[in-house]
Coordinates of C-alpha atoms in Angstrom, one line a residue:
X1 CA 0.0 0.0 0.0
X2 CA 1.3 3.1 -0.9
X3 CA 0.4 6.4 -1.6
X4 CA -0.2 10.2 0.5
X5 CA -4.2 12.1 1.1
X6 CA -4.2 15.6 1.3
X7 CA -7.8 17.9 2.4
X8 CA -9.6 18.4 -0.7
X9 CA -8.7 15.2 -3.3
X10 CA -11.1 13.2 -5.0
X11 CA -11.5 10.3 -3.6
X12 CA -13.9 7.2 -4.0
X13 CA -15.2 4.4 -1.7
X14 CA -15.3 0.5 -3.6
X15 CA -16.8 -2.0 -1.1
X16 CA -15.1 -6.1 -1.0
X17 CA -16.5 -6.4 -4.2
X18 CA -14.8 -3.9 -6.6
X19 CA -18.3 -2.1 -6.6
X20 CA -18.5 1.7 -6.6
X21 CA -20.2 3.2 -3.2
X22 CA -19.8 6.5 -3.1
X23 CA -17.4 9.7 -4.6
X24 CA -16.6 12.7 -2.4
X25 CA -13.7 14.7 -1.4
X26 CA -11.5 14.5 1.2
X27 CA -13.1 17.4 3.9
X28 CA -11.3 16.6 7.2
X29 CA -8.0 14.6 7.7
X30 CA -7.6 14.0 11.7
X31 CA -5.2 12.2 13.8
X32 CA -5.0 11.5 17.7
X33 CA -2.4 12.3 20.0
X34 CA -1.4 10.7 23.5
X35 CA -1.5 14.6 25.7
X36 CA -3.8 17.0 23.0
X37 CA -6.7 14.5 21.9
X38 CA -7.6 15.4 18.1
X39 CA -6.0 17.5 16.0
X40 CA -5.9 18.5 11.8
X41 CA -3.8 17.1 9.4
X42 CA -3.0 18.7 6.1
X43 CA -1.4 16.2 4.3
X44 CA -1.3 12.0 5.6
X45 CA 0.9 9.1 4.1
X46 CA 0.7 5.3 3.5
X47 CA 0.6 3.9 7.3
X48 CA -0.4 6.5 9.4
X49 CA -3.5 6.1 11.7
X50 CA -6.0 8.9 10.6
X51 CA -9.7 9.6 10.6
X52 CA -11.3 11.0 7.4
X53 CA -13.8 13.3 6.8
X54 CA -16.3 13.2 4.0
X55 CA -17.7 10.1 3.3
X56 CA -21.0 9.4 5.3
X57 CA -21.8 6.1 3.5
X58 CA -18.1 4.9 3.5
X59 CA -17.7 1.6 6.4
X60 CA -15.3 -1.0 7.5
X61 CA -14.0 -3.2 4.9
X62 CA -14.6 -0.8 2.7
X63 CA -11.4 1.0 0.7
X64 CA -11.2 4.5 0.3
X65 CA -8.6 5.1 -2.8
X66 CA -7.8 7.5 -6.3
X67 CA -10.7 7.4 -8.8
X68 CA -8.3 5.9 -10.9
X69 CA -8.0 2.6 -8.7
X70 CA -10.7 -0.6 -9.6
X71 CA -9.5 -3.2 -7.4
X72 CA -10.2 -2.7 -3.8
X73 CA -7.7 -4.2 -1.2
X74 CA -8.4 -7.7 0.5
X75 CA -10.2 -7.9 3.8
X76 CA -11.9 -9.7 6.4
X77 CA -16.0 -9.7 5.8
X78 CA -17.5 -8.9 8.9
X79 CA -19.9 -11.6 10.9
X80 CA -23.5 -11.0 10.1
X81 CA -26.0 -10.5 13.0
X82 CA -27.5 -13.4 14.7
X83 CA -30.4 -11.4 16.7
X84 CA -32.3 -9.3 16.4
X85 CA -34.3 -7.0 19.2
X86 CA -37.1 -4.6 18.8
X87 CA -36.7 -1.2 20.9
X88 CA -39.7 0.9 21.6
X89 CA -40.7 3.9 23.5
X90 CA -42.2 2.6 27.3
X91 CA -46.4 2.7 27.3
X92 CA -46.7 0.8 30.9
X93 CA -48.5 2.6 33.6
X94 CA -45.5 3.8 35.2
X95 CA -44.0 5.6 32.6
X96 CA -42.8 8.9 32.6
X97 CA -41.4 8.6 36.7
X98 CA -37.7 7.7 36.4
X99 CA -36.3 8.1 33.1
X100 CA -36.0 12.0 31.3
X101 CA -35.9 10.5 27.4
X102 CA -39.0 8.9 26.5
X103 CA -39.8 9.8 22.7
X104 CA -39.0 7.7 19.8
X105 CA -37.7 10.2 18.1
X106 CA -34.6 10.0 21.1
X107 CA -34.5 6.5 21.0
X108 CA -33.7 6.3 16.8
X109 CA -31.0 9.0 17.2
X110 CA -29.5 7.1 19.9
X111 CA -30.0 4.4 17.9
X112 CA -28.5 5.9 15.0
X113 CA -25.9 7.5 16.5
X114 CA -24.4 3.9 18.0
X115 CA -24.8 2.3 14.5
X116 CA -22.5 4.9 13.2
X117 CA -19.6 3.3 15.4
X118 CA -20.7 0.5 16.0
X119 CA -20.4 -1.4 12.8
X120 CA -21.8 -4.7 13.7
X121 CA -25.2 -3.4 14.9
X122 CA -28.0 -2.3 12.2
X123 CA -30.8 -0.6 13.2
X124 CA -34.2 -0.1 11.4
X125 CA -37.9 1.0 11.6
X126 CA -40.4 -2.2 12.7
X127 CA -42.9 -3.1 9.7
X128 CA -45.0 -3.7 12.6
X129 CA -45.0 -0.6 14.4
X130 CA -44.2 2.7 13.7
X131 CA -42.8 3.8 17.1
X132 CA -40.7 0.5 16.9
X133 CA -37.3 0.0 16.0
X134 CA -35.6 -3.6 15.4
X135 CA -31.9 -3.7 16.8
X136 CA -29.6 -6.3 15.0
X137 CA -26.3 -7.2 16.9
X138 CA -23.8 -10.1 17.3
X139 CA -25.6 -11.4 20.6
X140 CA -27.9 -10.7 23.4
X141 CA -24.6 -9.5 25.4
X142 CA -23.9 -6.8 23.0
X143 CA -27.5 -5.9 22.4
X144 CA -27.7 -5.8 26.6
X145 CA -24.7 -3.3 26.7
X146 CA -26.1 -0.9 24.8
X147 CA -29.7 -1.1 26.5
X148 CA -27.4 -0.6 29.7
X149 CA -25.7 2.5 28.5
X150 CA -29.0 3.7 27.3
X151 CA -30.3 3.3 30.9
X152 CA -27.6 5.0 32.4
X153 CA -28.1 8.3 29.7
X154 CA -31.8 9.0 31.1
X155 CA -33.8 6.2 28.5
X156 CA -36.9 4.7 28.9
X157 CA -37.9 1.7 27.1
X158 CA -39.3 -1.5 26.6
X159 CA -37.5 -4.0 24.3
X160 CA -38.8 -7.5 23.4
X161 CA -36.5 -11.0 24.0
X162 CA -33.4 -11.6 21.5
X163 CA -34.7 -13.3 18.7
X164 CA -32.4 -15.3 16.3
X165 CA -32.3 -13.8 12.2
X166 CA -33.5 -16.7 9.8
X167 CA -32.1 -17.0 6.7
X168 CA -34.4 -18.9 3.4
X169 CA -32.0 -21.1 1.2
X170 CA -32.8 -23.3 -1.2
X171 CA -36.6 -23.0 0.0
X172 CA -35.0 -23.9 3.4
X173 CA -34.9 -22.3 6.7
X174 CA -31.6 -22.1 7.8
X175 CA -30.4 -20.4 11.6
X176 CA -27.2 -19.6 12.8
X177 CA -24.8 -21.8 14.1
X178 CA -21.7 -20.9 16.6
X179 CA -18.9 -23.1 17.9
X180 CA -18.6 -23.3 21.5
X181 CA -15.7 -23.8 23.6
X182 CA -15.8 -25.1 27.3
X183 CA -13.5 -25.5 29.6
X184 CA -14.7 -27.4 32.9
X185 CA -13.3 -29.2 36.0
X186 CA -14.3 -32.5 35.6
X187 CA -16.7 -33.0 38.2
X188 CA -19.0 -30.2 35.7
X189 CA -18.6 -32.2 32.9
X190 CA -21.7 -34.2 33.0
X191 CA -24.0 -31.6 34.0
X192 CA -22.5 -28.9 30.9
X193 CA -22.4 -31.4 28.5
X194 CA -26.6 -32.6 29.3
X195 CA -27.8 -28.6 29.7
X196 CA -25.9 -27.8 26.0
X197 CA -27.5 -31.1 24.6
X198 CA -31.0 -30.1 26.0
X199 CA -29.8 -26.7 24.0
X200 CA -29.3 -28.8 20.6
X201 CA -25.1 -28.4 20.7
X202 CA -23.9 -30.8 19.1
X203 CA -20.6 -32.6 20.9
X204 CA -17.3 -32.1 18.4
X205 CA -14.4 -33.0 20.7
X206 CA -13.9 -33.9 24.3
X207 CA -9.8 -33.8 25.5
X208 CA -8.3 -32.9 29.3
X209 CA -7.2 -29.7 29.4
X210 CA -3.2 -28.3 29.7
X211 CA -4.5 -27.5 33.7
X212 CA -4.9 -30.9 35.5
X213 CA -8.4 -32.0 36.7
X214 CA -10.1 -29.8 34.1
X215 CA -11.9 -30.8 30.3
X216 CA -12.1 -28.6 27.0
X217 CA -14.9 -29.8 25.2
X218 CA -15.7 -28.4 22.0
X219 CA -19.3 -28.4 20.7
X220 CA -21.7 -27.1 17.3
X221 CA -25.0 -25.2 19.2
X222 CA -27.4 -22.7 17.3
X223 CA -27.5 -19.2 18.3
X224 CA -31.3 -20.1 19.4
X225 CA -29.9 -21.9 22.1
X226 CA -27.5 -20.5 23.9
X227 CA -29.5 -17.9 24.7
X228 CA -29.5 -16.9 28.1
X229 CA -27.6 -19.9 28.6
X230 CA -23.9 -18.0 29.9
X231 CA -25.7 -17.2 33.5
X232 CA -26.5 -21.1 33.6
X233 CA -23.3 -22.0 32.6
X234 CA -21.3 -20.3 35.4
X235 CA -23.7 -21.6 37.8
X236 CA -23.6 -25.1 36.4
X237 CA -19.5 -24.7 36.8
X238 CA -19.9 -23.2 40.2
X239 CA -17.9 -19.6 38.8
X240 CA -14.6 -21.8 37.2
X241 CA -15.5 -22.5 33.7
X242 CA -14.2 -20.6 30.7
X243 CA -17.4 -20.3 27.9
X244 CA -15.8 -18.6 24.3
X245 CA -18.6 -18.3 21.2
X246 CA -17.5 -17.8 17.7
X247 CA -20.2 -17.8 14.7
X248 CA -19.3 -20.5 12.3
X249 CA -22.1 -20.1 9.5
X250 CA -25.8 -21.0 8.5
X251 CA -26.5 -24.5 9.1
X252 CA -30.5 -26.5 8.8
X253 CA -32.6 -25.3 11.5
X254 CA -32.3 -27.6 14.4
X255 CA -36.2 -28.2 15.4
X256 CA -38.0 -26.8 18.5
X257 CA -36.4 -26.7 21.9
X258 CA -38.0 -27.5 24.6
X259 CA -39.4 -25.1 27.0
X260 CA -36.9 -23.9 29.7
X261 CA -39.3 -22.3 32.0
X262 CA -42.2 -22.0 34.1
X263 CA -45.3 -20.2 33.9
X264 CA -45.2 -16.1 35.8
X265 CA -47.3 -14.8 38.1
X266 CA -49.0 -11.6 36.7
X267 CA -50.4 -8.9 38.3
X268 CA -54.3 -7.8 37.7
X269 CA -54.3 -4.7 40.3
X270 CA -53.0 -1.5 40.7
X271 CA -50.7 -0.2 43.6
X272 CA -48.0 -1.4 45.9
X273 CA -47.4 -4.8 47.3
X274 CA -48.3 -5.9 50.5
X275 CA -46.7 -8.3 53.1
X276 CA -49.9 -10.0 53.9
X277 CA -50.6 -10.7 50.1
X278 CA -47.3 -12.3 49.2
X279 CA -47.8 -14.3 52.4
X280 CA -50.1 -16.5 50.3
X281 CA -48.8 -16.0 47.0
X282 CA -45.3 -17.5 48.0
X283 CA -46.6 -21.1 48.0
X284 CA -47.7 -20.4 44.3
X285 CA -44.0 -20.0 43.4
X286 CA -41.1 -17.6 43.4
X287 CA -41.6 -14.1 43.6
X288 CA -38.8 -11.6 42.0
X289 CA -40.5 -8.4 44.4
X290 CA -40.7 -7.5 47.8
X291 CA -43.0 -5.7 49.5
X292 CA -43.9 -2.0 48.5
X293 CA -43.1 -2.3 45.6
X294 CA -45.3 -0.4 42.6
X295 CA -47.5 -2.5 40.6
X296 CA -50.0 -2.5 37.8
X297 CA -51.8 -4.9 35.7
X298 CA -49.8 -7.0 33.3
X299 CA -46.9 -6.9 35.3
X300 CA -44.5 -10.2 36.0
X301 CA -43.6 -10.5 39.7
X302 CA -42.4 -14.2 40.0
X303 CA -42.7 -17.3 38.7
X304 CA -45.1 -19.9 38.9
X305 CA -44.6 -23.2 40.2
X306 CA -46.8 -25.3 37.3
X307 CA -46.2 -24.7 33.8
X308 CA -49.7 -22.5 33.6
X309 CA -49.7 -18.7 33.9
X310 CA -51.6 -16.9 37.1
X311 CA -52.6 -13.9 37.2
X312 CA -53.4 -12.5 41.1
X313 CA -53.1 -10.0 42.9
X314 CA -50.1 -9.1 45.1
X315 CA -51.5 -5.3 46.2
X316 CA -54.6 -7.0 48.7
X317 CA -54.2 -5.4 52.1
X318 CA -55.9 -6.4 55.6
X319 CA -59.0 -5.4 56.2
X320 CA -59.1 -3.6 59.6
X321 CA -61.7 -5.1 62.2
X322 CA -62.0 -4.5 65.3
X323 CA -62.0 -8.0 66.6
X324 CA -59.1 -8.3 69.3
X325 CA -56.6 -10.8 68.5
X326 CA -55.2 -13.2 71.8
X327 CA -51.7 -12.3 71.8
X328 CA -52.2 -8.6 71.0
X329 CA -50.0 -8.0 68.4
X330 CA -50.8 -8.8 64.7
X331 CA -49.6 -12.7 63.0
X332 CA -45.7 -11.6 62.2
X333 CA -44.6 -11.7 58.3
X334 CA -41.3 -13.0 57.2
X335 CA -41.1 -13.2 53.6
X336 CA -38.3 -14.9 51.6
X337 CA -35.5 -13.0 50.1
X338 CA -37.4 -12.4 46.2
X339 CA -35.0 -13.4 43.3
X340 CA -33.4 -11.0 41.5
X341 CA -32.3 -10.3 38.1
X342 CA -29.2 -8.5 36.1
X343 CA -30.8 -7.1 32.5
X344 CA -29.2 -10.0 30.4
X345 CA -30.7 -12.7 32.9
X346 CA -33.8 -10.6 32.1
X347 CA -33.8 -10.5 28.4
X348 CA -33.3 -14.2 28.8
X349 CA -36.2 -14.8 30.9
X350 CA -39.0 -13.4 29.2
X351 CA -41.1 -15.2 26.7
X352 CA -41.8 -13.7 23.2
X353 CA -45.3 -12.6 24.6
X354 CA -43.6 -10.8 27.1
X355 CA -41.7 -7.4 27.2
X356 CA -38.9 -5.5 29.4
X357 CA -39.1 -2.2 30.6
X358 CA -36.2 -0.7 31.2
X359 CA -35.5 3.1 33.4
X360 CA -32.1 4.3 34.7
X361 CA -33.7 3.1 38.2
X362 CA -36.0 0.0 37.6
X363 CA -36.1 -3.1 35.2
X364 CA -39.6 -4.7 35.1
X365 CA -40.6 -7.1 33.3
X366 CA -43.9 -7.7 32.0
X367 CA -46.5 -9.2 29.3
X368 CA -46.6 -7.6 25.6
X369 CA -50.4 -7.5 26.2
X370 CA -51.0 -5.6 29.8
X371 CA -55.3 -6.2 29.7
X372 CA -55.8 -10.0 30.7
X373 CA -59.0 -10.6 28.7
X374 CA -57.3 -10.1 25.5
X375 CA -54.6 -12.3 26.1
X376 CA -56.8 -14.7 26.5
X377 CA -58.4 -14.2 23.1

């Protein structure tokens, strides 16, 4: 590679292909410095580290050369996104009371905004809704990170759960496929191994590993099913396994996977929980609140202990009487310690009737449909 860039020459963008992108001249040449940040540059050379200015369309793998030049150099195509999420300004009950961006004109610029750096992720507007944009990323993980950083600027949102992106070929529905790569002490083994399988991975290889008393095992799983599974997997290895991912193509869809999860307990009132109404409702399952803690109807706040959904409601207080009670002091409530979730333990959770709501303070999750009777429809 040779060659020098000065501000103001023609210059054109060809893609992997050979294939034209875009023309332009050069507007801005930028470099970085250790002490000063950013500064101009008049004038760059072949194998100096710049920024360029000038060419909006212009992305990675793409080469930026004299109109005179038809072959672009060689590079590395970038993995195509496995999932795909749909972002959407918050409609629950409680919005509006944590977050300071709401609109969905702020969430598409933000949206918009990361793409531009972000080169693996692609965002664009939902056929389905107008207010709705559909995220595509590399993984959940990456997908979770930016609804993190989102949180943390002021958002509120609701996103839907990580959905894998089908491919058609040869009339055929193909899915994503990654190579997985455990390593395990060997009393995990069994227990990885059965959860991946239950998963659809496919074992590959098996072999000890260079540390003594631990395996590397080496398995095929689609993207569909290791999701959500990294939370399981450190838990499964008590903290000490290694999990690496790496997409290795589009492979025949794999058939249905069983469910991994109960039935929720929803909410069908309004207002704050009460000790004396999750006093019952804990021998129905687990619940993911405590008490005083805001509610409304369509809201998840545990998990049921039969494979059914329940909807009930955790706001009932005790009616005051004055009958005297022997001991003189009220029946005293301990409640269990309710189980908690990080956002990617979340976004693996829910169902694909379901929805998260997310605010810099709170992550809720809850159904897509908030009004029981049409769910039921």
């Amino acid at each position: 590679v040779s060659g020098r860039c000065k501000v103001g020459d023609p210059m054109q963008v060809l893609n992997m292909k050979g294939e034209k992108v875009e023309t332009g001249k050069v507007t801005k040449i930028l470099y970085r410095t250790g002490e000063e940040g950013t500064l101009p540059l008049d004038e760059a050379v072949a194998g100096d580290i710049i920024q360029l200015a000038g060419f909006p369309t212009a992305t990675v793998t793409d080469t930026v050369c004299n109109p005179e030049v038809s072959e672009p150099i060689p590079s590395i195509p970038i993995d195509p996104p496995t999932v795909c999420m749909t972002f959407s300004p918050n409609d629950s009950p409680l919005y509006g009371k944590e977050g300071t961006k709401f609109s969905s004109t702020m969430i598409w610029e933000r949206l918009m905004k990361e793409a531009e750096t972000n080169v693996s992720i692609q965002v664009t507007k939902s056929e389905r809704s107008g207010e709705a944009f559909e995220v595509y990323g590399r993984g959940e993980l990456q997908l979770g990170i930016l609804i993190e950083n989102m949180r943390r600027e002021g958002f509120e949102l609701q996103v839907s759960p990580p959905e894998v992106v089908y491919r058609m070929e040869n009339g055929k529905r193909e899915e994503p496929m990654e190579e997985v790569l455990v390593e395990v002490d060997d009393d995990h083994t069994g227990v990885v191994i059965n959860k991946l399988s239950n998963r659809k991975a496919q074992l590959m290889d098996m072999q000890p590993s260079n540390e003594a008393g631990r395996t590397r095992i080496r398995l095929t799983a689609p993207s569909r099913g290791l999701l959500g599974y990294r939370s399981v997997f450190f838990t499964d290895s008590r903290g000490t396994g290694i999990l690496t991912r790496l997409f290795s193509g589009y492979g025949p869809h794999c058939g249905p996977i069983d469910n991994l999860r109960k039935g929720v307990l929803i909410s069908m009132a309004t207002g704050k929980t009460t000790e004396y109404a999750l006093k019952d409702l804990e021998a129905r399952g687990t619940l993911f609140v405590g008490s005083r803690v805001d509610m409304y109807p369509g809201m998840i706040f545990g998990e049921h202990s039969k494979e059914s959904d329940l909807e009930c409601n955790p706001t009932k207080a005790k009616h005051v009487s004055n009958m005297r009670v022997t001991d003189g002091k009220d029946e005293l409530v301990q409640l269990a310690n309710p189980k908690t979730f990080s956002l990617e333990e979340a976004l693996a959770y829910i169902n694909h009737d379901e929805m998260l709501e997310i605010t810099p303070k709170t992550i809720r999750m809850r159904k897509r449909e908030l009004d029981g009777k049409r769910r039921k429809k």
